[in-house]
Amino acid sequence: AKLPHLGVAHPPAQSLEVGDRVSVRLSPDATSQANRIAESLRLAHLQDGYDWSQMAVITRSGHNAVATLARRLAAAGVPVQVAGDEVALADELAVRHLLATLTAAVTLAEGGVLSEQQAARLLRSPLAGLDALGLRRLGRELRALALAQAPDQAIAPGARLIADELTAAHLVAGDPEPDASSVLQALAGLRKLLGDLAGQVRDRVELPTLLWQAWSGTNWPARLRAEALGGSADSARAHRDLDAVVALFDVAGREVGWAGAKGVRSLIAEVESQQIPADTARESDPQRRGVQVLTVHRAKGQAWPVVAVTGLQEGAWPVLGGRTAMLSVERPDEATASPARDHAGRIADERRALLLAVSRASERLLVSAIDDPAGEVSAPSRFIAELGVPIDAATEEQLPSTLFGLVALLRRTACDPQTSPELRAAAAAELAWLTDQTDDSGRSLAPGADPATWWGLREISAGTRPVVGIGEPIRLSGSQVQGLLSCPRRWFLGSRAQGQPANGPAATMGTLVHALIAQSATSGVPAGVLAAQLDELWPAMPYQADWLRAAERERADEALHRYDAWASAAEHQRVLGVEVGFEMPITIDDRQLVLVGTVDRLELDSHNRLRIVDFKTGKQAATAQQAAQMDQLGIYQLAARLGAFDSLSGGVRELADPEIVYLRVGAGQAAVRTQHSLDDRPLLEPGESAADGRTWVHDRLSVAAEIIHGERFDAIASEECKRCPFRLGCPAQAIGKEA
């Protein structure tokens, strides 16, 4: 077309003037790029009246890029049409799920054990229907069952228990109780299917029968059929999955005699090694009503009024690598050609391919690329500058082009206190109208418009209770207060919602080191001598590599020797107790609290004052300022002042400066941090006086109690965010805002 710097290689479909009809857009990632393309196509369809079949998306790469782009566009509500030979059958998600199921059946039939990754993939497939949270919940429930059966034995990680249980019944009966959780029922159902398939593999049942058993053994086909006929945003994807399954059955039925394990392996090899030719069974839209997604070479000879060209990244378009010469025969003149001329020739070929792509548009053209600020994706193609079209950097929010987007906008407007009452009332009226709209089968067209489905507006479910019941005291430990004040959202999800991941090897090692330290203090045997007890337990530690297990074993020895060096000092000889638990009621601002916790070590100093010692096995030590404000030590001190340890101290409540001993930090000697005694400095700022015995710990507990009573668990960004297991979906993080 009439683009300033590109030469003419193929005649354009029609004359396309540079201006409003040609635009170049950059997106930060592939998902944003697909969403922007989808938005442009939807606007062209809704506002300008273009039919879906009058639009195309052209990319430089092969079938993998086409398949990924088609899935993203379909997920964004754009009906797509992909030729069968553009997408390999092995790249279809539905096919991969079925082949993975057959592979697992062969493993079981041959007496093998499913791997952790294999089990997780099967349970997260549509055949079982679990998501990531469901998988974690299943691991926790299996660990609870294993602990109940063998309370004195080491429990394997949840992922290993899941794989073993999917291989054969150990903890969950073949037919779970009716009141069993949904995740246990999903596990049992998938295990039964795999067992039936494994039996058929051993009996050398023919491959089509095996495949049909895998396909029809769950309610997945019924769900796909309902989605395909439902007319929702998932209908196009469901149609495509059904087409792919039909094509897989065609491949399985071509070869007579494929049966048993050999037949399954032959089917997998056949699917993974070939490109399935285009045919009507593989066309996701045989009536040609969707947007065509195709490569630039397939676009030759065709034209559409609206075209989006994507994939313009350095290394991909143009392709900078040289052609392979392993099986090629060069002509004499090619052998003597200079590398510079060969490189220039390849760039010219890539430029002509771009001209071919952009010339397929007769009325409107969108050129799209990724400009990743993090640098994880290669830079936008040099050809973008050669187009001579300014980059569209507009970021203003446009009106939604989908029903779901419209409902979201109306909900935001109706609930926004900053919006005028008239506009909020108008948005509520539109939502009320959308709530009553149904399709021919009576299903709601916009279920999200009904306020009865919104979070926070439903009645509290039976059995649900507030964080703290009416009249109940708030139970808080030092570590909980520290976590609650640093990020209320993380505290609630991890502590109250029980979403905290299972302890990893670092926490397990810390528990073992603390146990040996306590044993050393009570028996008088040096902890370094007791380290031999770790040899029996260490092989069961869940480290992912042998070298890491050995290295951490050495770190544990070093930690115990650092403890011995610290404990041998004269000022640490008057030990009152180790692992001292306490519960201390207290009233703060008319609220009843109970302080709970366990002090690692309680001793008397040379002035007959109580010294609280806390051992840490982390790899980093707190700064002096962080130690001075550590809530855990502050609560221990406050409990001591209130008499929590009178039975051990003989009534002594005067406090020495508490210590935090870092056993994995320091060259030969443990790193020690101290906190000011509440007797010497009740408030954090030196020189300030406390009224009525109130300390900085009282103030921190008051804030924590207010958060819990108000049930306002907001997210607070900090340095701990990068280690937070709940980052996904967190409103304080960019990744959460995108989600």
Short mmCIF file of C-alpha atoms in Angstrom, two decimals, residues 244-631:
data_model
loop_
_atom_site.label_atom_id
_atom_site.label_comp_id
_atom_site.label_asym_id
_atom_site.label_seq_id
_atom_site.Cartn_x
_atom_site.Cartn_y
_atom_site.Cartn_z
CA ALA A 244 -9.80 -31.04 17.85
CA VAL A 245 -11.18 -34.08 19.70
CA VAL A 246 -12.99 -35.24 16.54
CA ALA A 247 -9.74 -34.88 14.57
CA LEU A 248 -7.90 -36.92 17.21
CA PHE A 249 -10.44 -39.73 16.89
CA ASP A 250 -9.93 -39.62 13.12
CA VAL A 251 -6.19 -40.13 13.58
CA ALA A 252 -6.76 -42.94 16.10
CA GLY A 253 -9.09 -44.76 13.73
CA ARG A 254 -6.88 -44.65 10.64
CA GLU A 255 -4.50 -47.40 11.68
CA VAL A 256 -5.93 -50.88 12.19
CA GLY A 257 -4.31 -52.89 14.94
CA TRP A 258 -3.24 -50.06 17.22
CA ALA A 259 -3.95 -51.38 20.71
CA GLY A 260 -2.64 -51.34 24.27
CA ALA A 261 0.45 -49.45 25.34
CA LYS A 262 2.04 -49.74 21.91
CA GLY A 263 -1.04 -48.22 20.31
CA VAL A 264 -1.02 -45.26 22.70
CA ARG A 265 2.66 -44.57 22.04
CA SER A 266 2.07 -44.83 18.29
CA LEU A 267 -0.80 -42.34 18.50
CA ILE A 268 1.29 -39.86 20.49
CA ALA A 269 4.20 -40.17 18.06
CA GLU A 270 1.86 -39.73 15.09
CA VAL A 271 0.19 -36.62 16.51
CA GLU A 272 3.44 -34.97 17.60
CA SER A 273 5.28 -35.62 14.35
CA GLN A 274 2.81 -34.42 11.73
CA GLN A 275 0.95 -31.32 10.70
CA ILE A 276 -2.70 -32.26 10.28
CA PRO A 277 -3.91 -31.14 6.80
CA ALA A 278 -6.72 -28.65 6.68
CA ASP A 279 -10.17 -30.17 6.35
CA THR A 280 -13.69 -29.23 7.29
CA ALA A 281 -13.48 -31.21 10.53
CA ARG A 282 -10.57 -29.04 11.73
CA GLU A 283 -12.12 -25.73 10.75
CA SER A 284 -13.41 -24.01 13.86
CA ASP A 285 -15.80 -21.91 11.79
CA PRO A 286 -16.76 -23.72 8.56
CA GLN A 287 -19.28 -21.00 7.65
CA ARG A 288 -16.41 -18.47 7.51
CA ARG A 289 -18.05 -16.17 10.02
CA GLY A 290 -15.00 -15.56 12.20
CA VAL A 291 -11.86 -13.45 12.05
CA GLN A 292 -9.18 -15.34 10.18
CA VAL A 293 -5.91 -15.86 12.05
CA LEU A 294 -3.14 -16.94 9.71
CA THR A 295 0.50 -16.61 8.73
CA VAL A 296 1.76 -14.16 6.16
CA HIS A 297 2.41 -16.82 3.53
CA ARG A 298 -1.16 -18.16 3.72
CA ALA A 299 -2.46 -14.59 3.29
CA LYS A 300 -0.99 -14.31 -0.22
CA GLY A 301 -3.72 -13.83 -2.80
CA GLN A 302 -6.38 -12.89 -0.25
CA ALA A 303 -7.70 -9.54 0.99
CA TRP A 304 -9.84 -8.19 3.82
CA PRO A 305 -11.17 -4.72 4.59
CA VAL A 306 -9.66 -4.81 8.11
CA VAL A 307 -6.29 -6.41 8.85
CA ALA A 308 -4.16 -6.53 12.00
CA VAL A 309 -0.48 -7.43 11.52
CA THR A 310 1.36 -8.64 14.61
CA GLY A 311 4.60 -10.34 15.60
CA LEU A 312 6.90 -7.48 14.59
CA GLN A 313 9.82 -8.13 16.96
CA GLU A 314 13.54 -8.14 16.25
CA GLY A 315 14.62 -11.73 15.67
CA ALA A 316 11.11 -12.77 14.66
CA TRP A 317 10.29 -10.26 11.92
CA PRO A 318 12.87 -9.87 10.52
CA VAL A 319 14.37 -13.27 11.32
CA LEU A 320 18.05 -12.49 11.91
CA GLY A 321 19.49 -16.02 12.05
CA GLY A 322 21.02 -17.58 8.98
CA ARG A 323 19.45 -20.44 7.09
CA THR A 324 20.59 -23.93 7.98
CA ALA A 325 22.88 -25.51 5.42
CA MET A 326 22.98 -29.06 6.79
CA LEU A 327 21.01 -30.58 3.91
CA SER A 328 21.18 -27.75 1.37
CA VAL A 329 23.31 -27.67 -1.77
CA GLU A 330 24.68 -24.25 -2.56
CA ARG A 331 25.19 -22.95 -6.03
CA PRO A 332 28.72 -21.84 -6.92
CA ASP A 333 27.75 -18.21 -6.96
CA GLU A 334 26.09 -18.53 -3.53
CA ALA A 335 29.24 -20.07 -2.04
CA THR A 336 31.26 -17.03 -3.01
CA ALA A 337 28.64 -14.49 -1.92
CA SER A 338 29.66 -12.21 0.93
CA PRO A 339 27.95 -12.52 4.31
CA ALA A 340 26.94 -8.87 4.10
CA ARG A 341 25.08 -9.42 0.83
CA ASP A 342 23.43 -12.57 2.22
CA HIS A 343 22.25 -10.67 5.34
CA ALA A 344 20.96 -7.79 3.25
CA GLY A 345 19.11 -10.23 1.05
CA ARG A 346 17.39 -11.84 4.02
CA ILE A 347 16.36 -8.43 5.37
CA ALA A 348 14.93 -7.58 1.95
CA ASP A 349 12.96 -10.85 1.95
CA GLU A 350 11.56 -10.07 5.39
CA ARG A 351 10.65 -6.55 4.27
CA ARG A 352 8.77 -7.93 1.25
CA ALA A 353 6.91 -10.33 3.55
CA LEU A 354 5.79 -7.37 5.65
CA LEU A 355 4.64 -5.52 2.54
CA LEU A 356 2.67 -8.60 1.55
CA ALA A 357 0.97 -8.61 4.96
CA VAL A 358 0.07 -4.92 5.13
CA SER A 359 -1.12 -4.89 1.52
CA ARG A 360 -3.87 -7.40 2.38
CA ALA A 361 -5.83 -4.55 4.04
CA SER A 362 -8.11 -2.58 1.76
CA GLU A 363 -9.69 -0.18 4.26
CA ARG A 364 -8.08 -0.37 7.70
CA LEU A 365 -4.70 -1.60 8.98
CA LEU A 366 -3.39 -2.10 12.52
CA VAL A 367 0.29 -2.94 13.09
CA SER A 368 1.08 -4.23 16.58
CA ALA A 369 4.25 -5.13 18.50
CA ILE A 370 5.45 -5.62 22.07
CA ASP A 371 7.60 -3.02 23.81
CA ASP A 372 8.46 -4.77 27.07
CA PRO A 373 9.83 -2.30 29.66
CA ALA A 374 11.47 -5.20 31.53
CA GLY A 375 13.41 -6.27 28.45
CA GLU A 376 12.26 -9.90 28.58
CA VAL A 377 10.91 -9.69 25.02
CA SER A 378 13.07 -8.61 22.10
CA ALA A 379 12.72 -5.02 20.90
CA PRO A 380 10.07 -3.98 18.37
CA SER A 381 11.05 -4.60 14.77
CA ARG A 382 13.09 -2.06 12.83
CA PHE A 383 10.38 -2.25 10.17
CA ILE A 384 7.98 -0.30 12.40
CA ALA A 385 10.03 2.86 11.93
CA GLU A 386 10.17 2.19 8.17
CA LEU A 387 6.37 2.28 8.00
CA GLY A 388 6.52 6.04 8.49
CA VAL A 389 3.40 5.99 10.69
CA PRO A 390 3.44 7.61 14.15
CA ILE A 391 2.96 5.21 17.03
CA ASP A 392 -0.46 5.44 18.62
CA ALA A 393 0.33 6.10 22.28
CA ALA A 394 -3.24 6.96 23.31
CA THR A 395 -4.07 5.47 26.68
CA GLU A 396 -7.45 7.07 27.34
CA GLU A 397 -10.09 4.64 28.51
CA GLN A 398 -12.56 3.71 25.79
CA LEU A 399 -16.13 2.59 26.21
CA PRO A 400 -16.34 -1.20 26.58
CA SER A 401 -17.09 -3.23 23.49
CA THR A 402 -18.28 -6.38 25.25
CA LEU A 403 -21.30 -7.07 27.43
CA PHE A 404 -19.06 -8.13 30.31
CA GLY A 405 -17.08 -4.90 30.00
CA LEU A 406 -20.29 -2.86 29.97
CA VAL A 407 -21.54 -4.59 33.11
CA ALA A 408 -18.21 -3.92 34.83
CA LEU A 409 -18.33 -0.22 33.90
CA LEU A 410 -21.91 0.12 35.12
CA ARG A 411 -21.07 -1.60 38.40
CA ARG A 412 -18.09 0.67 39.00
CA THR A 413 -20.22 3.72 38.26
CA ALA A 414 -23.13 2.64 40.44
CA CYS A 415 -20.85 1.94 43.42
CA ASP A 416 -18.50 4.93 43.09
CA PRO A 417 -19.21 7.48 45.84
CA GLN A 418 -17.35 10.15 43.83
CA THR A 419 -19.87 9.90 40.97
CA SER A 420 -22.91 12.16 40.89
CA PRO A 421 -26.17 10.69 42.28
CA GLU A 422 -27.87 11.12 38.88
CA LEU A 423 -25.21 9.12 37.04
CA ARG A 424 -25.18 6.41 39.71
CA ALA A 425 -28.97 6.11 39.47
CA ALA A 426 -28.77 5.84 35.68
CA ALA A 427 -26.13 3.09 35.94
CA ALA A 428 -28.29 1.22 38.47
CA ALA A 429 -31.29 1.46 36.14
CA GLU A 430 -29.25 0.01 33.26
CA LEU A 431 -28.07 -2.83 35.49
CA ALA A 432 -31.66 -3.57 36.50
CA TRP A 433 -32.67 -3.76 32.83
CA LEU A 434 -29.74 -6.04 31.97
CA THR A 435 -30.59 -8.33 34.90
CA ASP A 436 -33.98 -9.10 33.29
CA GLN A 437 -32.58 -9.91 29.83
CA THR A 438 -32.47 -13.62 28.92
CA ASP A 439 -31.76 -15.72 25.84
CA ASP A 440 -34.19 -18.13 24.17
CA SER A 441 -33.50 -20.81 26.78
CA GLY A 442 -34.23 -18.46 29.68
CA ARG A 443 -30.62 -18.02 30.78
CA SER A 444 -29.49 -14.59 31.88
CA LEU A 445 -27.48 -12.70 29.28
CA ALA A 446 -25.66 -10.67 31.92
CA PRO A 447 -25.60 -12.60 35.20
CA GLY A 448 -23.03 -10.21 36.67
CA ALA A 449 -25.55 -7.35 36.49
CA ASP A 450 -27.65 -8.80 39.32
CA PRO A 451 -26.51 -7.31 42.66
CA ALA A 452 -27.47 -10.58 44.35
CA THR A 453 -24.36 -12.12 42.76
CA TRP A 454 -21.95 -9.41 43.94
CA TRP A 455 -19.43 -10.07 46.67
CA GLY A 456 -20.10 -8.27 49.91
CA LEU A 457 -23.86 -7.99 49.35
CA ARG A 458 -24.92 -11.56 50.02
CA GLU A 459 -26.14 -12.75 53.40
CA ILE A 460 -23.55 -14.49 55.56
CA SER A 461 -23.64 -18.21 54.78
CA ALA A 462 -24.59 -20.76 57.42
CA GLY A 463 -21.58 -21.65 59.50
CA THR A 464 -19.72 -18.46 58.61
CA ARG A 465 -18.62 -16.35 61.55
CA PRO A 466 -16.72 -13.08 61.92
CA VAL A 467 -13.00 -13.07 62.59
CA VAL A 468 -13.71 -12.51 66.29
CA GLY A 469 -17.04 -13.51 67.79
CA ILE A 470 -19.09 -11.11 69.88
CA GLY A 471 -17.75 -11.09 73.42
CA GLU A 472 -14.71 -13.20 72.55
CA PRO A 473 -11.21 -11.91 73.32
CA ILE A 474 -8.69 -11.46 70.53
CA ARG A 475 -5.87 -13.98 70.74
CA LEU A 476 -2.64 -12.61 69.31
CA SER A 477 0.93 -13.84 69.25
CA GLY A 478 3.97 -11.68 68.66
CA SER A 479 4.53 -12.98 65.12
CA GLN A 480 0.85 -12.47 64.27
CA VAL A 481 0.92 -8.84 65.37
CA GLN A 482 4.04 -8.27 63.33
CA GLY A 483 2.45 -9.82 60.25
CA LEU A 484 -0.92 -8.11 60.77
CA LEU A 485 0.55 -4.63 61.00
CA SER A 486 2.95 -5.12 58.08
CA CYS A 487 0.13 -6.30 55.74
CA PRO A 488 -3.40 -7.02 57.05
CA ARG A 489 -4.38 -8.75 53.80
CA ARG A 490 -1.53 -11.24 53.95
CA TRP A 491 -2.25 -11.94 57.64
CA PHE A 492 -5.92 -12.66 56.97
CA LEU A 493 -5.30 -14.92 53.97
CA GLY A 494 -2.53 -16.82 55.69
CA SER A 495 -3.76 -16.97 59.29
CA ARG A 496 -7.56 -16.78 59.24
CA ALA A 497 -8.29 -18.16 55.77
CA GLN A 498 -5.64 -20.88 56.27
CA GLY A 499 -4.13 -20.15 52.88
CA GLN A 500 -0.52 -20.10 54.02
CA PRO A 501 1.59 -22.61 52.03
CA ALA A 502 2.97 -25.63 53.82
CA ASN A 503 6.29 -25.17 55.59
CA GLY A 504 9.26 -25.58 53.30
CA PRO A 505 12.62 -27.18 54.12
CA ALA A 506 13.97 -23.93 55.63
CA ALA A 507 11.20 -23.83 58.24
CA THR A 508 11.60 -27.54 58.94
CA MET A 509 15.32 -27.08 59.49
CA GLY A 510 14.60 -24.21 61.89
CA THR A 511 12.25 -26.43 63.89
CA LEU A 512 14.91 -29.15 64.18
CA VAL A 513 17.62 -26.69 65.23
CA HIS A 514 15.32 -25.18 67.90
CA ALA A 515 14.56 -28.68 69.24
CA LEU A 516 18.26 -29.53 69.57
CA ILE A 517 19.00 -26.18 71.23
CA ALA A 518 16.28 -26.82 73.80
CA GLN A 519 17.62 -30.33 74.41
CA SER A 520 21.13 -28.95 74.84
CA ALA A 521 19.99 -26.35 77.39
CA THR A 522 18.12 -28.93 79.53
CA SER A 523 20.65 -31.79 79.29
CA GLY A 524 23.89 -29.85 79.37
CA VAL A 525 25.18 -31.69 76.27
CA PRO A 526 26.63 -29.30 73.63
CA ALA A 527 24.33 -28.82 70.65
CA GLY A 528 27.22 -29.67 68.31
CA VAL A 529 27.35 -33.14 69.84
CA LEU A 530 23.58 -33.55 69.48
CA ALA A 531 23.86 -32.68 65.77
CA ALA A 532 24.46 -36.37 65.06
CA GLN A 533 20.72 -36.87 65.59
CA LEU A 534 20.12 -34.97 62.34
CA ASP A 535 21.74 -37.74 60.30
CA GLU A 536 18.71 -39.96 60.76
CA LEU A 537 16.18 -37.26 59.87
CA TRP A 538 18.03 -35.38 57.14
CA PRO A 539 17.42 -37.80 54.20
CA ALA A 540 13.68 -37.16 54.57
CA MET A 541 14.09 -33.37 54.28
CA PRO A 542 12.21 -32.12 51.18
CA TYR A 543 15.14 -30.55 49.33
CA GLN A 544 14.96 -30.73 45.54
CA ALA A 545 18.61 -31.62 44.97
CA ASP A 546 21.15 -33.78 46.79
CA TRP A 547 23.82 -31.09 46.70
CA LEU A 548 21.43 -28.63 48.35
CA ARG A 549 20.51 -31.19 51.02
CA ALA A 550 24.21 -31.71 51.81
CA ALA A 551 24.94 -27.98 51.88
CA GLU A 552 22.05 -27.26 54.24
CA ARG A 553 23.19 -30.08 56.49
CA GLU A 554 26.51 -28.25 56.89
CA ARG A 555 24.65 -25.00 57.59
CA ALA A 556 22.71 -26.75 60.37
CA ASP A 557 25.97 -27.92 61.98
CA GLU A 558 27.37 -24.39 61.78
CA ALA A 559 24.24 -22.99 63.43
CA LEU A 560 24.51 -25.42 66.34
CA HIS A 561 28.20 -24.62 66.86
CA ARG A 562 27.39 -20.90 66.84
CA TYR A 563 24.83 -21.57 69.56
CA ASP A 564 27.40 -23.43 71.67
CA ALA A 565 29.80 -20.50 71.39
CA TRP A 566 27.04 -18.04 72.38
CA ALA A 567 25.70 -20.18 75.27
CA SER A 568 29.16 -20.72 76.78
CA ALA A 569 29.47 -17.06 77.77
CA ALA A 570 29.21 -16.36 81.49
CA GLU A 571 26.20 -14.05 81.16
CA HIS A 572 24.07 -16.91 79.75
CA GLN A 573 24.52 -19.47 82.53
CA ARG A 574 21.41 -18.74 84.64
CA VAL A 575 18.75 -20.40 82.48
CA LEU A 576 15.19 -20.41 83.86
CA GLY A 577 13.50 -22.28 81.04
CA VAL A 578 13.40 -23.08 77.34
CA GLU A 579 10.39 -23.20 75.00
CA VAL A 580 8.33 -21.42 77.67
CA GLY A 581 4.71 -21.01 76.61
CA PHE A 582 2.36 -18.38 78.02
CA GLU A 583 -1.19 -16.99 77.81
CA MET A 584 -1.73 -13.57 79.32
CA PRO A 585 -5.06 -11.68 79.26
CA ILE A 586 -4.88 -7.92 78.90
CA THR A 587 -7.32 -5.05 78.34
CA ILE A 588 -6.33 -2.33 75.89
CA ASP A 589 -8.70 0.52 75.01
CA ASP A 590 -11.65 -1.43 76.45
CA ARG A 591 -10.91 -4.44 74.25
CA GLN A 592 -10.11 -7.85 75.69
CA LEU A 593 -6.98 -9.51 74.31
CA VAL A 594 -5.04 -12.64 75.13
CA LEU A 595 -1.31 -12.56 74.43
CA VAL A 596 0.03 -16.00 73.52
CA GLY A 597 3.42 -17.28 72.48
CA THR A 598 6.46 -19.39 73.28
CA VAL A 599 9.74 -17.87 74.46
CA ASP A 600 12.77 -19.77 73.14
CA ARG A 601 14.88 -19.10 76.25
CA LEU A 602 14.32 -17.29 79.53
CA GLU A 603 17.26 -16.46 81.79
CA LEU A 604 18.46 -14.10 84.53
CA ASP A 605 21.27 -11.63 83.91
CA SER A 606 23.95 -10.56 86.41
CA HIS A 607 21.59 -7.93 87.89
CA ASN A 608 18.87 -10.51 88.56
CA ARG A 609 16.68 -9.22 85.74
CA LEU A 610 14.71 -11.31 83.24
CA ARG A 611 16.33 -11.66 79.83
CA ILE A 612 14.24 -12.98 76.94
CA VAL A 613 16.17 -14.67 74.12
CA ASP A 614 14.77 -15.50 70.70
CA PHE A 615 16.70 -17.68 68.24
CA LYS A 616 16.42 -17.15 64.49
CA THR A 617 17.62 -19.48 61.69
CA GLY A 618 17.02 -17.10 58.81
CA LYS A 619 19.78 -16.15 56.40
CA GLN A 620 19.59 -12.42 57.13
CA ALA A 621 19.74 -10.52 60.39
CA ALA A 622 17.51 -7.58 61.24
CA THR A 623 19.00 -4.11 61.44
CA ALA A 624 19.32 -2.39 64.81
CA GLN A 625 16.30 -0.21 64.00
CA GLN A 626 14.20 -3.21 62.99
CA ALA A 627 15.15 -5.08 66.15
CA ALA A 628 14.19 -2.07 68.31
CA GLN A 629 10.63 -2.21 66.89
CA MET A 630 10.19 -5.98 66.66
CA ASP A 631 6.67 -6.73 67.89
#
